[in-house]
Tab-separated table of C-alpha atoms in Angstrom:
chain	number	residue	atom	x	y	z
K	1	MET	CA	0.000	0.000	0.000
K	2	CYS	CA	2.757	2.463	0.954
K	3	LYS	CA	4.488	2.840	-2.421
K	4	THR	CA	5.021	6.523	-3.258
K	5	GLU	CA	8.095	7.992	-1.612
K	6	ARG	CA	7.248	10.880	0.715
K	7	LYS	CA	9.160	12.760	3.372
K	8	LEU	CA	8.739	14.903	6.441
K	9	VAL	CA	10.852	18.040	6.542
K	10	LEU	CA	11.066	19.680	9.974
K	11	GLU	CA	11.607	23.399	10.349
K	12	ASP	CA	15.057	22.742	11.849
K	13	GLY	CA	16.095	20.934	8.664
K	14	GLN	CA	15.672	17.321	9.792
K	15	GLU	CA	14.225	14.971	7.177
K	16	TYR	CA	12.447	11.633	7.537
K	17	VAL	CA	11.863	9.681	4.326
K	18	GLY	CA	9.144	7.049	4.011
K	19	PHE	CA	6.167	6.051	1.894
K	20	GLY	CA	2.809	7.725	1.514
K	21	PHE	CA	-0.656	6.441	2.381
K	22	GLY	CA	-3.976	8.220	2.585
K	23	ASP	CA	-4.192	11.432	0.586
K	24	ALA	CA	-1.214	12.527	-1.525
K	25	CYS	CA	-1.459	16.259	-0.756
K	26	ASP	CA	1.300	18.356	0.828
K	27	ARG	CA	0.559	19.589	4.341
K	28	VAL	CA	2.227	21.884	6.894
K	29	CYS	CA	1.449	20.778	10.456
K	30	GLU	CA	2.608	20.981	14.025
K	31	LEU	CA	4.394	17.709	14.766
K	32	VAL	CA	3.252	15.907	17.956
K	33	PHE	CA	3.335	12.334	19.259
K	34	ASN	CA	0.725	10.083	20.850
K	35	THR	CA	1.626	7.127	23.084
K	36	SER	CA	-1.693	5.229	22.860
K	37	MET	CA	-1.493	1.534	21.962
K	38	VAL	CA	-5.036	1.472	20.530
K	39	GLY	CA	-7.586	4.021	19.377
K	40	TYR	CA	-6.063	5.385	16.172
K	41	GLN	CA	-9.576	5.907	14.748
K	42	GLU	CA	-10.584	8.043	17.721
K	43	ILE	CA	-7.311	9.959	17.419
K	44	LEU	CA	-7.814	10.510	13.688
K	45	SER	CA	-11.339	11.857	14.319
K	46	ASP	CA	-10.622	13.936	17.451
K	47	PRO	CA	-11.045	17.622	16.482
K	48	SER	CA	-8.371	18.579	19.023
K	49	TYR	CA	-5.759	17.327	16.510
K	50	THR	CA	-6.661	19.967	13.914
K	51	ASN	CA	-3.503	21.254	12.173
K	52	GLN	CA	-1.333	18.583	13.820
K	53	ALA	CA	0.638	15.695	12.336
K	54	VAL	CA	0.362	12.876	14.867
K	55	VAL	CA	3.323	10.540	15.278
K	56	MET	CA	1.994	7.242	16.631
K	57	THR	CA	4.544	5.636	18.960
K	58	TYR	CA	2.819	2.238	18.739
K	59	PRO	CA	4.482	0.650	15.697
K	60	LEU	CA	1.542	-1.047	13.923
K	61	ILE	CA	-1.373	1.120	12.764
K	62	GLY	CA	-4.400	0.260	10.609
K	63	ASN	CA	-4.645	-3.424	11.562
K	64	TYR	CA	-8.250	-3.329	12.820
K	65	GLY	CA	-9.671	-0.920	10.247
K	66	MET	CA	-12.334	1.732	10.795
K	67	ALA	CA	-15.786	1.186	12.354
K	68	ALA	CA	-18.767	3.508	11.819
K	69	ASP	CA	-19.600	3.723	15.542
K	70	ASP	CA	-16.096	4.772	16.653
K	71	TYR	CA	-15.748	8.214	15.074
K	72	GLU	CA	-15.453	11.178	17.436
K	73	THR	CA	-16.544	13.634	14.727
K	74	ASP	CA	-18.197	13.306	11.323
K	75	ILE	CA	-15.464	15.215	9.474
K	76	PRO	CA	-11.936	14.439	10.768
K	77	SER	CA	-9.584	17.416	10.683
K	78	VAL	CA	-6.252	15.978	11.846
K	79	GLY	CA	-3.347	17.376	9.844
K	80	ALA	CA	-1.518	14.128	9.032
K	81	PHE	CA	-0.599	10.675	10.360
K	82	VAL	CA	2.991	9.458	10.821
K	83	VAL	CA	3.442	5.735	11.551
K	84	ARG	CA	6.145	3.086	11.576
K	85	GLU	CA	4.186	0.284	9.879
K	86	TYR	CA	0.831	0.700	8.150
K	87	ASN	CA	-1.468	-2.311	7.629
K	88	ASP	CA	-3.939	-1.937	4.775
K	89	SER	CA	-5.621	-5.342	5.248
K	90	PRO	CA	-7.550	-4.948	8.525
K	91	SER	CA	-8.803	-7.986	10.420
K	92	ASN	CA	-11.913	-7.003	12.389
K	93	PHE	CA	-15.554	-7.999	11.897
K	94	ARG	CA	-16.602	-4.394	12.697
K	95	SER	CA	-14.327	-2.805	10.089
K	96	GLN	CA	-16.091	-1.044	7.227
K	97	ALA	CA	-13.101	0.662	5.594
K	98	SER	CA	-9.345	0.812	5.842
K	99	LEU	CA	-7.599	3.728	7.518
K	100	ALA	CA	-6.105	4.832	4.188
K	101	GLU	CA	-9.538	4.874	2.518
K	102	VAL	CA	-10.909	7.159	5.212
K	103	MET	CA	-7.853	9.407	5.047
K	104	ARG	CA	-8.262	9.773	1.278
K	105	ARG	CA	-11.956	10.590	1.731
K	106	PHE	CA	-11.126	13.453	4.090
K	107	HIS	CA	-7.907	14.575	2.344
K	108	ILE	CA	-5.599	13.578	5.201
K	109	PRO	CA	-2.040	12.642	4.159
K	110	GLY	CA	0.033	9.995	5.890
K	111	ILE	CA	3.559	8.642	5.847
K	112	CYS	CA	4.757	5.189	6.938
K	113	GLY	CA	8.123	3.491	7.141
K	114	VAL	CA	9.819	6.290	9.087
K	115	ASP	CA	11.750	5.812	12.329
K	116	THR	CA	9.011	6.927	14.715
K	117	ARG	CA	11.156	6.169	17.782
K	118	LYS	CA	13.840	8.594	16.623
K	119	LEU	CA	11.217	11.169	15.649
K	120	THR	CA	9.448	10.866	19.012
K	121	ARG	CA	12.731	11.318	20.879
K	122	SER	CA	13.414	14.413	18.790
K	123	ILE	CA	10.037	15.907	19.739
K	124	ARG	CA	10.563	14.954	23.380
K	125	ASP	CA	14.053	16.454	23.524
K	126	TYR	CA	13.605	19.574	21.387
K	127	GLY	CA	9.864	20.198	21.575
K	128	THR	CA	7.110	20.366	18.982
K	129	ARG	CA	8.029	21.903	15.665
K	130	ARG	CA	6.284	22.455	12.406
K	131	ALA	CA	6.875	20.038	9.567
K	132	LEU	CA	5.985	19.715	5.896
K	133	LEU	CA	4.774	16.365	4.586
K	134	THR	CA	5.645	16.380	0.889
K	135	ASP	CA	6.940	14.352	-2.034
K	136	ALA	CA	10.415	12.919	-1.508
K	137	SER	CA	11.663	14.834	-4.564
K	138	THR	CA	10.875	18.247	-3.040
K	139	PRO	CA	14.189	20.095	-2.485
K	140	THR	CA	14.942	20.737	1.170
K	141	ALA	CA	15.462	24.460	0.578
K	142	LYS	CA	12.032	24.726	-1.036
K	143	ALA	CA	10.414	22.777	1.826
K	144	LEU	CA	11.997	25.051	4.434
K	145	ARG	CA	10.827	28.116	2.503
K	146	ILE	CA	7.257	26.749	2.462
K	147	LEU	CA	7.418	26.184	6.214
K	148	LYS	CA	8.717	29.696	6.806
K	149	ASP	CA	6.093	31.317	4.554
K	150	THR	CA	3.089	29.361	5.895
K	151	PRO	CA	1.399	31.333	8.701
K	152	VAL	CA	0.478	29.650	11.980
K	153	PRO	CA	-3.338	29.264	11.990
K	154	HIS	CA	-5.395	30.676	14.862
K	155	ASP	CA	-8.892	29.774	13.655
K	156	ALA	CA	-8.974	26.059	14.498
K	157	VAL	CA	-11.919	26.233	16.927
K	158	SER	CA	-14.118	28.157	14.504
K	159	ARG	CA	-13.406	25.559	11.800
K	160	VAL	CA	-14.349	22.489	13.866
K	161	SER	CA	-17.232	23.835	15.957
K	162	CYS	CA	-20.818	23.142	14.903
K	163	ARG	CA	-22.531	25.772	12.757
K	164	GLU	CA	-26.047	25.520	14.192
K	165	ILE	CA	-27.619	24.858	17.575
K	166	ARG	CA	-28.897	21.312	17.912
K	167	THR	CA	-30.485	19.304	20.743
K	168	GLN	CA	-30.105	15.593	21.443
K	169	GLU	CA	-32.827	14.016	23.521
K	170	THR	CA	-32.904	11.018	25.819
K	171	PRO	CA	-36.073	9.439	27.299
K	172	GLU	CA	-37.192	11.018	30.574
K	173	ALA	CA	-34.249	13.411	30.734
K	174	ALA	CA	-33.809	14.838	34.233
K	175	PHE	CA	-31.394	17.630	33.302
K	176	HIS	CA	-30.811	20.042	30.458
K	177	VAL	CA	-27.153	20.724	29.640
K	178	VAL	CA	-25.949	23.371	27.191
K	179	ALA	CA	-22.639	22.229	25.726
K	180	VAL	CA	-20.363	24.849	24.152
K	181	ASP	CA	-18.793	23.125	21.160
K	182	CYS	CA	-15.149	24.102	20.674
K	183	GLY	CA	-14.425	20.837	18.846
K	184	MET	CA	-16.387	18.420	20.982
K	185	LYS	CA	-15.942	14.651	20.810
K	186	LYS	CA	-19.063	12.549	20.267
K	187	ASN	CA	-18.403	10.417	23.345
K	188	ILE	CA	-18.863	13.472	25.567
K	189	VAL	CA	-22.451	13.841	24.372
K	190	ARG	CA	-22.978	10.088	24.735
K	191	SER	CA	-21.683	10.257	28.320
K	192	LEU	CA	-24.139	13.037	29.188
K	193	LEU	CA	-27.081	11.306	27.464
K	194	ALA	CA	-26.329	8.090	29.366
K	195	ARG	CA	-26.745	9.991	32.625
K	196	GLY	CA	-30.181	11.343	31.831
K	197	CYS	CA	-29.285	14.681	30.249
K	198	ARG	CA	-30.880	16.435	27.331
K	199	VAL	CA	-27.966	18.093	25.553
K	200	THR	CA	-28.198	21.317	23.550
K	201	VAL	CA	-24.973	21.829	21.604
K	202	VAL	CA	-24.186	25.443	20.681
K	203	PRO	CA	-21.417	26.910	18.484
K	204	TRP	CA	-18.240	28.144	20.148
K	205	ASN	CA	-19.102	31.853	19.798
K	206	THR	CA	-22.632	31.671	21.213
K	207	PRO	CA	-23.024	34.591	23.676
K	208	ALA	CA	-24.108	34.067	27.272
K	209	SER	CA	-27.437	35.818	26.657
K	210	VAL	CA	-28.427	33.181	24.076
K	211	ILE	CA	-27.326	30.298	26.305
K	212	GLU	CA	-29.396	31.648	29.198
K	213	ARG	CA	-32.554	31.607	27.057
K	214	TYR	CA	-32.398	27.803	27.110
K	215	ASN	CA	-32.699	27.836	30.910
K	216	PRO	CA	-30.101	25.079	31.346
K	217	ASP	CA	-29.434	23.111	34.512
K	218	GLY	CA	-25.717	23.119	33.719
K	219	ILE	CA	-23.084	24.296	31.231
K	220	PHE	CA	-20.486	22.065	29.635
K	221	LEU	CA	-17.259	23.401	28.052
K	222	SER	CA	-15.784	21.036	25.482
K	223	ASN	CA	-12.357	20.038	24.343
K	224	GLY	CA	-10.936	21.554	21.167
K	225	PRO	CA	-7.782	22.487	19.258
K	226	GLY	CA	-5.237	25.249	19.571
K	227	ASP	CA	-4.313	28.024	21.969
K	228	PRO	CA	-7.111	28.880	24.448
K	229	THR	CA	-6.291	32.582	24.148
K	230	ASP	CA	-7.380	32.378	20.489
K	231	VAL	CA	-11.039	32.246	21.625
K	232	PRO	CA	-11.639	35.312	23.834
K	233	GLU	CA	-15.346	35.113	22.938
K	234	VAL	CA	-15.711	31.815	24.827
K	235	ILE	CA	-13.713	33.136	27.772
K	236	GLU	CA	-16.042	36.118	28.013
K	237	THR	CA	-19.106	33.850	27.799
K	238	VAL	CA	-17.831	31.736	30.685
K	239	ARG	CA	-17.035	34.855	32.692
K	240	ALA	CA	-20.651	35.980	32.269
K	241	LEU	CA	-22.113	32.570	33.206
K	242	ARG	CA	-19.934	31.562	36.167
K	243	GLY	CA	-21.804	31.459	39.443
K	244	LYS	CA	-25.177	31.230	37.676
K	245	TYR	CA	-25.042	27.568	36.669
K	246	PRO	CA	-22.947	24.486	37.470
K	247	ILE	CA	-20.135	24.363	34.881
K	248	PHE	CA	-17.973	21.400	33.865
K	249	GLY	CA	-15.025	21.804	31.485
K	250	ILE	CA	-12.763	19.278	29.769
K	251	CYS	CA	-9.355	19.859	28.133
K	252	LEU	CA	-9.634	23.180	26.228
K	253	GLY	CA	-12.710	23.823	28.382
K	254	HIS	CA	-10.472	23.511	31.457
K	255	GLN	CA	-8.097	26.125	30.080
K	256	ILE	CA	-10.930	28.457	29.063
K	257	LEU	CA	-12.538	28.204	32.500
K	258	SER	CA	-9.212	28.996	34.165
K	259	LEU	CA	-8.650	32.015	31.908
K	260	ALA	CA	-12.174	33.259	32.710
K	261	TYR	CA	-11.193	33.332	36.389
K	262	GLY	CA	-7.993	35.274	35.724
K	263	ALA	CA	-5.423	32.474	35.550
K	264	ARG	CA	-2.827	32.173	32.782
K	265	THR	CA	-1.949	29.402	30.345
K	266	TYR	CA	1.301	28.495	28.613
K	267	LYS	CA	2.456	26.116	25.886
K	268	LEU	CA	4.091	22.872	26.945
K	269	LYS	CA	7.336	21.683	25.381
K	270	PHE	CA	5.714	18.698	23.665
K	271	GLY	CA	2.274	18.395	25.246
K	272	HIS	CA	0.444	15.405	26.694
K	273	ARG	CA	-1.061	12.898	24.267
K	274	GLY	CA	-1.952	9.310	25.012
K	275	GLY	CA	-4.029	7.044	27.231
K	276	ASN	CA	-1.514	6.385	29.982
K	277	HIS	CA	-0.902	9.587	31.957
K	278	PRO	CA	-1.005	9.222	35.772
K	279	VAL	CA	-2.894	11.993	37.574
K	280	ARG	CA	-3.299	12.427	41.341
K	281	ASN	CA	-6.682	13.547	42.639
K	282	LEU	CA	-5.721	15.981	45.402
K	283	LEU	CA	-9.183	15.700	46.990
K	284	THR	CA	-9.057	11.922	47.466
K	285	GLY	CA	-5.371	11.031	47.096
K	286	LYS	CA	-6.243	8.472	44.418
K	287	ILE	CA	-4.244	8.127	41.220
K	288	GLU	CA	-6.100	7.947	37.911
K	289	ILE	CA	-4.707	6.676	34.614
K	290	THR	CA	-5.952	9.217	32.098
K	291	SER	CA	-6.277	9.918	28.398
K	292	GLN	CA	-4.889	13.286	27.320
K	293	ASN	CA	-4.496	15.457	24.242
K	294	HIS	CA	-3.323	19.032	24.720
K	295	SER	CA	-0.454	21.429	24.023
K	296	TYR	CA	-1.266	24.040	26.688
K	297	ALA	CA	-1.472	23.979	30.476
K	298	VAL	CA	-2.738	26.234	33.263
K	299	ASP	CA	0.000	28.130	35.098
K	300	ALA	CA	-0.071	26.864	38.696
K	301	ASP	CA	1.280	30.129	40.159
K	302	SER	CA	-1.423	32.160	38.429
K	303	LEU	CA	-4.193	30.300	40.285
K	304	ALA	CA	-3.160	31.947	43.570
K	305	GLY	CA	-4.955	35.184	42.784
K	306	THR	CA	-8.161	33.555	41.577
K	307	ALA	CA	-11.178	31.833	43.142
K	308	LEU	CA	-10.009	28.503	41.698
K	309	MET	CA	-8.139	25.818	43.614
K	310	PRO	CA	-6.173	22.952	42.016
K	311	THR	CA	-7.781	19.516	42.353
K	312	HIS	CA	-5.564	17.289	40.193
K	313	ILE	CA	-1.883	17.233	39.207
K	314	ASN	CA	0.054	15.302	36.574
K	315	LEU	CA	2.534	12.938	38.235
K	316	LEU	CA	4.913	13.028	35.266
K	317	ASP	CA	5.618	16.759	35.230
K	318	GLY	CA	3.573	18.335	38.041
K	319	THR	CA	1.307	20.357	35.748
K	320	ILE	CA	-2.219	21.316	36.804
K	321	GLU	CA	-4.800	18.735	35.678
K	322	GLY	CA	-7.926	19.998	37.435
K	323	VAL	CA	-9.436	23.061	39.144
K	324	GLN	CA	-12.629	23.938	40.958
K	325	CYS	CA	-14.507	26.778	42.616
K	326	GLY	CA	-16.910	25.314	45.173
K	327	GLN	CA	-18.792	28.561	45.722
K	328	ASP	CA	-19.598	28.934	42.019
K	329	ARG	CA	-20.211	25.174	41.518
K	330	VAL	CA	-17.691	24.919	38.693
K	331	PHE	CA	-14.893	22.460	38.016
K	332	ALA	CA	-12.761	21.313	35.109
K	333	VAL	CA	-10.087	18.782	34.213
K	334	GLN	CA	-7.326	18.859	31.628
K	335	TYR	CA	-7.723	15.201	30.655
K	336	HIS	CA	-10.602	13.218	29.070
K	337	PRO	CA	-12.908	11.338	31.474
K	338	GLU	CA	-15.044	10.248	28.494
K	339	SER	CA	-12.031	8.737	26.712
K	340	ALA	CA	-12.742	6.062	24.140
K	341	PRO	CA	-11.524	3.357	23.932
K	342	GLY	CA	-10.249	4.116	27.441
K	343	PRO	CA	-9.115	4.294	30.215
K	344	GLN	CA	-12.289	4.800	32.245
K	345	ASP	CA	-10.793	5.748	35.644
K	346	SER	CA	-12.237	9.272	35.527
K	347	ALA	CA	-15.819	8.701	34.358
K	348	TYR	CA	-16.973	9.621	37.874
K	349	LEU	CA	-16.504	13.284	36.945
K	350	PHE	CA	-19.672	13.183	34.861
K	351	ASP	CA	-21.499	11.865	37.938
K	352	ARG	CA	-20.083	14.765	39.916
K	353	PHE	CA	-21.541	17.164	37.352
K	354	ILE	CA	-24.918	15.438	37.705
K	355	ARG	CA	-24.788	15.834	41.498
K	356	LEU	CA	-24.062	19.548	41.174
K	357	MET	CA	-27.119	19.964	38.956
K	358	GLU	CA	-29.227	17.913	41.390
K	359	GLU	CA	-28.131	20.105	44.288
K	360	GLU	CA	-28.878	23.236	42.289
K	361	LYS	CA	-32.395	21.980	41.571
K	362	CYS	CA	-32.964	21.175	45.237
K	363	HIS	CA	-31.915	24.701	46.297
K	364	ALA	CA	-33.909	26.446	43.561
């Protein structure tokens, strides 16, 4: 399957030559790595990977194909896939297409046969960099010029958010949640529906006044791509809604909530991506194995002057993984408690959100 010679050219001049699969287009992306052993379909279809070329550290990708029920969005927007070995003959009774077929359908390029261990170490040691995936015959000087001349995009959230307000019902729903879609994964909505919530999904730039017209029991802030400071509209919406409703944020939603309270965020050297990150719950002392996908983190020192307190920390690097404000009934985590295909250690956070809405109803 991987026949056409392709190469990755990094902005520092490094080159990795391999073979193409998926779409044959050229693409400039931010180069990141993911340490998950399974779940490449969910990674491919996670909107948080918009504009990013994902290096999969697990060596064999494509072997179980693509299943209709496992997409996290209808239109994948990942920048590119970089893998060691690609398998184009999947063995799985649920498979309905190969990974390459889906990538061609959505114009996503891929490269296989490269040394992903060396590339991952480079990202780990020197940080994320931009890279051009192109034909192997492209001169290095031309590739570097393309990288230099291609602007860094800041509109990722607006491109992956829904365009219209939509509501998903569940029988005998006890709560109404308005979810602000900054690039929301489907399993988040499924997790809320399974707990008796009617979910109204609104576009990222929906003002607080419109959200309040729906008279929600709670507000959910979704995951999404890019720098949280690129979406001041969402930050302002959260600032206007805090204290009025229970609020639960995940990933980008965690960063947006923290910014709305006056904290700061910063870009990590190479981010957190994978399903094996240990996080300590400071409220219980328990350690959760979590799924993560983010480039930015909340500055721990900046929380001191806000109403937020840290609730979770990453045991690998000490970064903030969760915050809360008990008085305002808001909390957020940096990782993904709805993660599919797993782990499921943190699913209790959805139950916590339900309890906050129950308590709010009782006090109303």
